[in-house]
Amino acid sequence: EAKNSGNTDFLYFEKSMTAAAMRSMQIQQALREALDLGHFSLMFQPKFRGGDNELTGVEALLRLNHPQLGILAPADFIPIAERTGQIVAIGYWVVRQSCRQIRQWEAAGLIAPKVAVNLSARQLLQTDLVETMLDIVRTEQVSCSHLMFEITETVAMQDASKTSEIIHGFQDLGFDMAIDDFGTGYSSLAYLQRFRAKQLKIDRFFTNGLDTHSKEGSAIVSAIIALAHALEMEVVAEGVETTSQLDKLQALHCDQVQGFLLGKPIAPEAIGALLQERVSIPEKIECAEE
Ligand code: C2E
Ligand code: MG
Ligand code: MG
Ligand code: MG
C-alpha cells in the first residue's frame, strides 16, 4: 500500500509540474504579444500623509490581462519578463502610460497626483535608462517632478555604487526616488546615506509586525523611522491593513502610509473619482456663496 501511495504522489507531482510548465509557457507567449495587443494595464494605489487623509501620490502597479488566464499580478509575469529582458520595453511602457494617465487626469480638470513607478534589476543595467526616461516624459509633455521611481533595497544594493549614480541622475532631473521594501534586504548604511533618496518605504512585513509582535515590532519600525529621518528621508509604511497598525504608525511619526486599509490598487477612473471628491468640496462652497 505504501508503494501505491508513493506512486500516486509521483503521478500527482508530475501532473502539477506539467500544469505549471504549461502556465509558464502560456505567460511567455502572452508576454511576447502583450505590448502589441495592449494587454497591459496599470492600477494605482494611493499613498496618504500620516495624520490627515491627504493624498500624497499614487503607485503604478502593472497588470497583464491574459486572454485565457485572466488578470495576472506582477509576481506571475515579472520574473519571466526579467529573465527574457522584456521588462526593459515593458518598463518604458509603464512610464509612458503613467505620463498619459497624468495628462488624462489633468484634462479632466483634476490635480494629478505624483505617480511612483517600480524599476527592476534588469532596467538598472540599461546604460541609457535615465536619458530614455527623460525622453519619454518630454515627449509626453509631463514634468519630471510628476514622477518618482521605486527601487527595492535588495536590487539597490546589488551594485550600490551604480544605483547611487542612477538615483542621483534621476534626482538631478527632478524625479524623486524611493527605496522600496526596506528592511528585508541587507543594506549598507553608508550606501543608504549616499543614495540620498527622497523616500524610504518600510516593507509590509514590519507593518504587519506591529500587530503580531507588538513590542519588538514597534521597536523595529521606530528604529527604521529614526534612521530615515536622520538621513533626511520621508518614511512610507507599506501594507497597512489594520487601524491598530495605522494608530501605531502615527504615534511613531511615520510620514506616509499605504495599504489595503486606506486604499487598494484601483483603476485610473477610480483615482479620478477620488481626486474629484477632493476638488469638489471648495467648488461647492464657492457655488453656495454666489
Ligand atoms: P511593491 O512595489 O512593493 O508594491 C506593493 C505590492 O503590495 C502591490 O502588489 C500591492 O498590491 C501590494 N499591497 C499594497 N497594500 C497592501 C496591503 O495592505 N496588504 C497586502 N497584502 N498587499 C498590499 P502587486 O501589485 O502584486 O505588485 C507586486 C510587486 O511587483 C511590487 O511590489 C513591485 O515590486 C512589482 N511591480 C509592480 N508593478 C511593477 C512595474 O510596473 N514594474 C516593475 N519592474 N515591477 C512592478
Ligand atoms: Mg513599489
Ligand atoms: Mg514595496
Ligand atoms: Mg514588494
Tab-separated table of C-alpha atoms and ligand atoms in Angstrom:
chain	number	residue	atom	x	y	z
A	1	GLU	CA	0.000	0.000	0.000
A	2	ALA	CA	2.887	2.314	0.845
A	3	LYS	CA	4.243	1.654	-2.610
A	4	ASN	CA	0.920	2.583	-4.214
A	5	SER	CA	0.614	5.864	-2.388
A	6	GLY	CA	4.193	6.611	-3.389
A	7	ASN	CA	3.225	6.088	-6.993
A	8	THR	CA	0.198	8.328	-6.651
A	9	ASP	CA	2.340	11.101	-5.156
A	10	PHE	CA	4.763	10.767	-8.009
A	11	LEU	CA	1.994	10.961	-10.607
A	12	TYR	CA	0.439	13.948	-8.895
A	13	PHE	CA	3.792	15.700	-8.763
A	14	GLU	CA	4.411	15.062	-12.426
A	15	LYS	CA	0.952	16.321	-13.389
A	16	SER	CA	1.318	19.509	-11.380
A	17	MET	CA	4.705	20.147	-12.947
A	18	THR	CA	3.131	19.876	-16.352
A	19	ALA	CA	0.411	22.326	-15.360
A	20	ALA	CA	2.977	24.780	-14.011
A	21	ALA	CA	5.148	24.407	-17.093
A	22	MET	CA	2.120	24.921	-19.323
A	23	ARG	CA	1.071	28.025	-17.423
A	24	SER	CA	4.595	29.387	-17.688
A	25	MET	CA	4.586	28.773	-21.445
A	26	GLN	CA	1.208	30.500	-21.784
A	27	ILE	CA	2.528	33.508	-19.886
A	28	GLN	CA	5.697	33.622	-22.001
A	29	GLN	CA	3.567	33.593	-25.137
A	30	ALA	CA	1.298	36.317	-23.731
A	31	LEU	CA	4.328	38.464	-22.854
A	32	ARG	CA	5.606	38.279	-26.427
A	33	GLU	CA	2.451	39.926	-27.781
A	34	ALA	CA	1.154	41.900	-24.780
A	35	LEU	CA	2.682	45.245	-25.760
A	36	ASP	CA	1.435	44.980	-29.351
A	37	LEU	CA	-2.041	43.818	-28.345
A	38	GLY	CA	-2.461	46.288	-25.491
A	39	HIS	CA	-2.799	43.606	-22.826
A	40	PHE	CA	-1.012	45.532	-20.081
A	41	SER	CA	-2.826	47.907	-17.774
A	42	LEU	CA	-1.971	49.943	-14.703
A	43	MET	CA	-3.701	50.020	-11.355
A	44	PHE	CA	-2.908	52.845	-8.962
A	45	GLN	CA	-2.631	52.584	-5.194
A	46	PRO	CA	-2.887	55.807	-3.193
A	47	LYS	CA	-0.296	56.943	-0.657
A	48	PHE	CA	-1.572	59.135	2.171
A	49	ARG	CA	0.068	61.548	4.568
A	50	GLY	CA	0.056	60.252	8.135
A	51	GLY	CA	-2.189	62.216	10.473
A	52	ASP	CA	-4.668	63.535	7.928
A	53	ASN	CA	-6.000	61.797	4.839
A	54	GLU	CA	-4.152	63.983	2.355
A	55	LEU	CA	-3.298	62.078	-0.830
A	56	THR	CA	0.426	62.430	-1.444
A	57	GLY	CA	0.698	60.340	-4.593
A	58	VAL	CA	-0.128	57.022	-6.211
A	59	GLU	CA	1.929	53.964	-7.089
A	60	ALA	CA	1.508	52.456	-10.554
A	61	LEU	CA	1.114	48.668	-10.348
A	62	LEU	CA	1.273	46.647	-13.529
A	63	ARG	CA	-1.282	44.007	-14.573
A	64	LEU	CA	-1.265	41.616	-17.535
A	65	ASN	CA	-4.707	40.904	-18.926
A	66	HIS	CA	-4.286	37.368	-20.182
A	67	PRO	CA	-6.844	36.172	-22.753
A	68	GLN	CA	-7.251	32.771	-21.003
A	69	LEU	CA	-5.800	33.120	-17.510
A	70	GLY	CA	-7.466	36.426	-16.645
A	71	ILE	CA	-5.772	39.341	-14.894
A	72	LEU	CA	-2.253	38.425	-13.758
A	73	ALA	CA	-0.321	40.127	-10.937
A	74	PRO	CA	3.373	41.066	-11.356
A	75	ALA	CA	4.537	38.006	-9.384
A	76	ASP	CA	3.158	35.833	-12.220
A	77	PHE	CA	4.968	37.512	-15.096
A	78	ILE	CA	7.669	39.969	-13.973
A	79	PRO	CA	10.211	37.242	-13.099
A	80	ILE	CA	9.762	35.829	-16.626
A	81	ALA	CA	9.981	39.269	-18.232
A	82	GLU	CA	13.142	39.883	-16.201
A	83	ARG	CA	14.731	36.686	-17.452
A	84	THR	CA	13.904	37.373	-21.093
A	85	GLY	CA	14.789	41.068	-20.882
A	86	GLN	CA	11.273	42.092	-21.974
A	87	ILE	CA	10.961	44.037	-18.717
A	88	VAL	CA	13.021	46.835	-20.281
A	89	ALA	CA	10.457	47.611	-23.014
A	90	ILE	CA	7.598	46.945	-20.575
A	91	GLY	CA	9.153	49.369	-18.088
A	92	TYR	CA	9.251	52.126	-20.699
A	93	TRP	CA	5.596	51.408	-21.494
A	94	VAL	CA	4.731	51.784	-17.779
A	95	VAL	CA	6.308	55.237	-17.658
A	96	ARG	CA	4.734	56.356	-20.949
A	97	GLN	CA	1.333	55.114	-19.794
A	98	SER	CA	1.764	56.814	-16.399
A	99	CYS	CA	2.517	60.102	-18.194
A	100	ARG	CA	-0.570	59.687	-20.392
A	101	GLN	CA	-2.642	58.981	-17.300
A	102	ILE	CA	-1.343	62.140	-15.638
A	103	ARG	CA	-2.358	64.107	-18.758
A	104	GLN	CA	-5.795	62.448	-18.727
A	105	TRP	CA	-6.435	63.380	-15.097
A	106	GLU	CA	-5.341	66.932	-15.882
A	107	ALA	CA	-7.530	67.050	-18.992
A	108	ALA	CA	-10.468	66.147	-16.722
A	109	GLY	CA	-9.698	69.234	-14.635
A	110	LEU	CA	-8.139	67.276	-11.778
A	111	ILE	CA	-4.899	67.879	-9.916
A	112	ALA	CA	-2.898	64.825	-10.973
A	113	PRO	CA	-1.088	63.039	-8.152
A	114	LYS	CA	2.601	62.215	-8.380
A	115	VAL	CA	2.965	58.724	-9.877
A	116	ALA	CA	5.534	56.265	-8.481
A	117	VAL	CA	6.830	53.654	-10.934
A	118	ASN	CA	8.693	50.489	-9.882
A	119	LEU	CA	12.032	49.694	-11.509
A	120	SER	CA	13.534	46.227	-11.652
A	121	ALA	CA	17.125	44.969	-11.671
A	122	ARG	CA	17.374	44.465	-15.405
A	123	GLN	CA	16.264	48.039	-16.086
A	124	LEU	CA	19.057	49.416	-13.904
A	125	LEU	CA	21.581	47.687	-16.192
A	126	GLN	CA	20.493	49.853	-19.147
A	127	THR	CA	23.207	52.458	-19.558
A	128	ASP	CA	20.724	54.859	-21.173
A	129	LEU	CA	17.957	54.314	-18.575
A	130	VAL	CA	17.905	57.858	-17.210
A	131	GLU	CA	18.010	59.611	-20.588
A	132	THR	CA	15.400	57.284	-22.105
A	133	MET	CA	13.041	58.019	-19.208
A	134	LEU	CA	13.687	61.730	-19.730
A	135	ASP	CA	12.917	61.372	-23.464
A	136	ILE	CA	9.630	59.672	-22.664
A	137	VAL	CA	8.373	62.270	-20.184
A	138	ARG	CA	9.441	65.100	-22.519
A	139	THR	CA	7.643	63.505	-25.466
A	140	GLU	CA	4.563	63.075	-23.293
A	141	GLN	CA	4.921	66.665	-22.042
A	142	VAL	CA	4.923	65.783	-18.387
A	143	SER	CA	7.228	67.373	-15.839
A	144	CYS	CA	9.826	65.075	-14.211
A	145	SER	CA	8.540	66.216	-10.823
A	146	HIS	CA	5.265	64.423	-11.581
A	147	LEU	CA	7.002	61.065	-11.397
A	148	MET	CA	9.066	59.095	-8.968
A	149	PHE	CA	10.823	55.746	-9.187
A	150	GLU	CA	10.937	52.969	-6.610
A	151	ILE	CA	13.873	50.572	-6.383
A	152	THR	CA	13.779	47.728	-3.865
A	153	GLU	CA	16.503	47.661	-1.236
A	154	THR	CA	17.697	44.257	-2.464
A	155	VAL	CA	18.053	45.431	-6.067
A	156	ALA	CA	19.562	48.759	-4.990
A	157	MET	CA	22.308	47.004	-3.036
A	158	GLN	CA	23.248	44.584	-5.850
A	159	ASP	CA	25.538	47.242	-7.284
A	160	ALA	CA	25.166	50.055	-4.781
A	161	SER	CA	27.664	52.324	-6.442
A	162	LYS	CA	25.861	52.077	-9.814
A	163	THR	CA	22.471	52.509	-8.104
A	164	SER	CA	23.789	55.618	-6.431
A	165	GLU	CA	24.705	57.100	-9.828
A	166	ILE	CA	21.269	56.280	-11.248
A	167	ILE	CA	19.448	57.757	-8.264
A	168	HIS	CA	21.464	60.955	-8.487
A	169	GLY	CA	20.962	61.068	-12.264
A	170	PHE	CA	17.192	60.875	-11.833
A	171	GLN	CA	17.043	63.263	-8.893
A	172	ASP	CA	19.175	65.874	-10.697
A	173	LEU	CA	16.468	65.934	-13.392
A	174	GLY	CA	13.689	66.417	-10.827
A	175	PHE	CA	12.390	62.845	-10.500
A	176	ASP	CA	12.008	61.687	-6.884
A	177	MET	CA	13.370	58.298	-5.805
A	178	ALA	CA	12.269	55.767	-3.187
A	179	ILE	CA	13.946	52.732	-1.650
A	180	ASP	CA	11.196	50.090	-1.676
A	181	ASP	CA	10.611	47.040	0.568
A	182	PHE	CA	13.140	48.329	3.081
A	183	GLY	CA	14.235	46.043	5.889
A	184	THR	CA	14.124	42.692	4.111
A	185	GLY	CA	17.487	43.032	2.362
A	186	TYR	CA	20.942	43.733	3.663
A	187	SER	CA	21.642	47.427	3.477
A	188	SER	CA	24.942	49.110	3.832
A	189	LEU	CA	24.033	52.171	5.868
A	190	ALA	CA	26.889	54.041	4.203
A	191	TYR	CA	25.181	53.458	0.850
A	192	LEU	CA	21.746	54.275	2.156
A	193	GLN	CA	23.212	57.640	3.093
A	194	ARG	CA	24.933	58.035	-0.286
A	195	PHE	CA	21.737	57.278	-2.220
A	196	ARG	CA	20.044	60.406	-0.817
A	197	ALA	CA	16.692	59.030	-1.997
A	198	LYS	CA	13.636	61.051	-1.099
A	199	GLN	CA	11.652	58.175	0.411
A	200	LEU	CA	12.199	55.016	2.384
A	201	LYS	CA	9.347	52.529	2.157
A	202	ILE	CA	9.117	50.119	5.080
A	203	ASP	CA	8.329	46.617	3.869
A	204	ARG	CA	4.889	45.369	4.816
A	205	PHE	CA	6.469	42.557	6.836
A	206	PHE	CA	7.359	45.148	9.503
A	207	THR	CA	3.995	46.893	9.298
A	208	ASN	CA	2.430	43.512	9.935
A	209	GLY	CA	4.824	43.005	12.854
A	210	LEU	CA	3.233	45.978	14.649
A	211	ASP	CA	0.260	43.704	15.332
A	212	THR	CA	1.866	40.279	15.543
A	213	HIS	CA	4.941	41.136	17.636
A	214	SER	CA	3.658	44.313	19.174
A	215	LYS	CA	6.604	45.273	21.410
A	216	GLU	CA	9.527	44.190	19.203
A	217	GLY	CA	7.563	45.148	16.095
A	218	SER	CA	7.144	48.719	17.290
A	219	ALA	CA	10.803	48.910	18.302
A	220	ILE	CA	11.951	47.904	14.813
A	221	VAL	CA	9.587	50.247	12.980
A	222	SER	CA	10.547	53.041	15.346
A	223	ALA	CA	14.245	52.408	14.608
A	224	ILE	CA	13.663	52.425	10.830
A	225	ILE	CA	11.735	55.699	11.080
A	226	ALA	CA	14.505	57.250	13.193
A	227	LEU	CA	17.119	56.070	10.673
A	228	ALA	CA	15.173	57.504	7.746
A	229	HIS	CA	14.643	60.833	9.475
A	230	ALA	CA	18.309	61.013	10.468
A	231	LEU	CA	19.132	60.614	6.764
A	232	GLU	CA	16.503	63.253	5.916
A	233	MET	CA	14.261	60.800	4.116
A	234	GLU	CA	10.478	60.589	4.234
A	235	VAL	CA	9.166	57.263	5.534
A	236	VAL	CA	6.260	55.417	3.971
A	237	ALA	CA	4.814	52.335	5.663
A	238	GLU	CA	3.610	49.752	3.145
A	239	GLY	CA	0.864	47.189	3.636
A	240	VAL	CA	-1.179	48.945	6.321
A	241	GLU	CA	-4.166	46.665	6.856
A	242	THR	CA	-5.500	47.441	10.362
A	243	THR	CA	-6.441	50.541	12.313
A	244	SER	CA	-4.134	49.446	15.124
A	245	GLN	CA	-1.177	49.476	12.684
A	246	LEU	CA	-2.250	52.909	11.470
A	247	ASP	CA	-2.526	54.250	15.021
A	248	LYS	CA	0.905	52.910	15.961
A	249	LEU	CA	2.493	54.335	12.797
A	250	GLN	CA	1.009	57.729	13.554
A	251	ALA	CA	2.304	57.598	17.112
A	252	LEU	CA	5.755	56.752	15.705
A	253	HIS	CA	5.607	59.786	13.337
A	254	CYS	CA	5.578	57.795	10.123
A	255	ASP	CA	5.229	60.383	7.324
A	256	GLN	CA	3.073	58.435	4.888
A	257	VAL	CA	1.009	55.273	4.777
A	258	GLN	CA	-0.105	52.927	2.026
A	259	GLY	CA	-2.170	49.772	2.305
A	260	PHE	CA	-5.436	47.954	1.829
A	261	LEU	CA	-6.955	49.658	4.917
A	262	LEU	CA	-6.695	53.071	3.252
A	263	GLY	CA	-6.871	52.149	-0.398
A	264	LYS	CA	-6.299	49.133	-2.604
A	265	PRO	CA	-4.785	49.423	-6.081
A	266	ILE	CA	-7.649	50.758	-8.233
A	267	ALA	CA	-8.347	51.659	-11.861
A	268	PRO	CA	-7.419	55.175	-13.070
A	269	GLU	CA	-11.102	56.191	-13.236
A	270	ALA	CA	-11.493	55.359	-9.545
A	271	ILE	CA	-8.442	57.502	-8.743
A	272	GLY	CA	-10.155	60.216	-10.817
A	273	ALA	CA	-13.245	59.927	-8.612
A	274	LEU	CA	-11.049	60.185	-5.506
A	275	LEU	CA	-9.418	63.348	-6.897
A	276	GLN	CA	-12.837	64.706	-7.827
A	277	GLU	CA	-14.008	64.375	-4.215
A	278	ARG	CA	-11.032	66.408	-3.095
A	279	VAL	CA	-11.553	69.303	-5.525
A	280	SER	CA	-15.341	69.315	-5.347
A	281	ILE	CA	-15.521	70.496	-1.737
A	282	PRO	CA	-14.092	74.027	-2.249
A	283	GLU	CA	-16.047	74.320	-5.521
A	284	LYS	CA	-19.311	73.616	-3.713
A	285	ILE	CA	-18.521	76.273	-1.123
A	286	GLU	CA	-17.876	78.804	-3.911
A	287	CYS	CA	-21.193	77.954	-5.544
A	288	ALA	CA	-23.061	78.354	-2.264
A	289	GLU	CA	-21.626	81.844	-1.792
A	290	GLU	CA	-22.737	83.067	-5.213
B	1	C2E	P1	5.712	46.797	-4.410
B	1	C2E	O1	6.301	47.851	-5.273
B	1	C2E	O2	6.256	46.653	-3.036
B	1	C2E	O3	4.138	47.092	-4.399
B	1	C2E	C1	3.300	46.799	-3.332
B	1	C2E	C2	2.579	45.492	-3.519
B	1	C2E	O4	1.891	45.172	-2.318
B	1	C2E	C3	1.494	45.524	-4.596
B	1	C2E	O5	1.362	44.212	-5.127
B	1	C2E	C4	0.259	45.887	-3.788
B	1	C2E	O6	-0.940	45.493	-4.398
B	1	C2E	C5	0.511	45.118	-2.531
B	1	C2E	N1	-0.153	45.737	-1.374
B	1	C2E	C6	-0.438	47.037	-1.164
B	1	C2E	N2	-1.044	47.231	0.017
B	1	C2E	C7	-1.156	46.007	0.594
B	1	C2E	C8	-1.706	45.536	1.845
B	1	C2E	O7	-2.217	46.293	2.664
B	1	C2E	N3	-1.604	44.197	2.082
B	1	C2E	C9	-1.044	43.336	1.175
B	1	C2E	N4	-1.034	42.045	1.490
B	1	C2E	N5	-0.528	43.744	-0.005
B	1	C2E	C10	-0.569	45.059	-0.289
B	1	C2E	P2	1.408	43.892	-6.667
B	1	C2E	O8	0.620	44.903	-7.452
B	1	C2E	O9	1.072	42.461	-6.838
B	1	C2E	O10	2.934	44.117	-7.037
B	1	C2E	C11	3.935	43.302	-6.509
B	1	C2E	C12	5.299	43.810	-6.873
B	1	C2E	O11	5.519	43.754	-8.284
B	1	C2E	C13	5.516	45.260	-6.498
B	1	C2E	O12	5.849	45.361	-5.138
B	1	C2E	C14	6.673	45.627	-7.420
B	1	C2E	O13	7.901	45.256	-6.865
B	1	C2E	C15	6.397	44.778	-8.641
B	1	C2E	N6	5.794	45.628	-9.680
B	1	C2E	C16	4.540	46.093	-9.804
B	1	C2E	N7	4.387	46.848	-10.907
B	1	C2E	C17	5.605	46.881	-11.495
B	1	C2E	C18	6.127	47.521	-12.684
B	1	C2E	O14	5.441	48.268	-13.408
B	1	C2E	N8	7.446	47.300	-12.981
B	1	C2E	C19	8.246	46.529	-12.187
B	1	C2E	N9	9.531	46.385	-12.548
B	1	C2E	N10	7.796	45.943	-11.079
B	1	C2E	C20	6.493	46.107	-10.732
B	2	MG	MG	6.817	49.728	-5.025
B	3	MG	MG	7.086	47.602	-1.668
B	4	MG	MG	7.190	44.413	-2.910
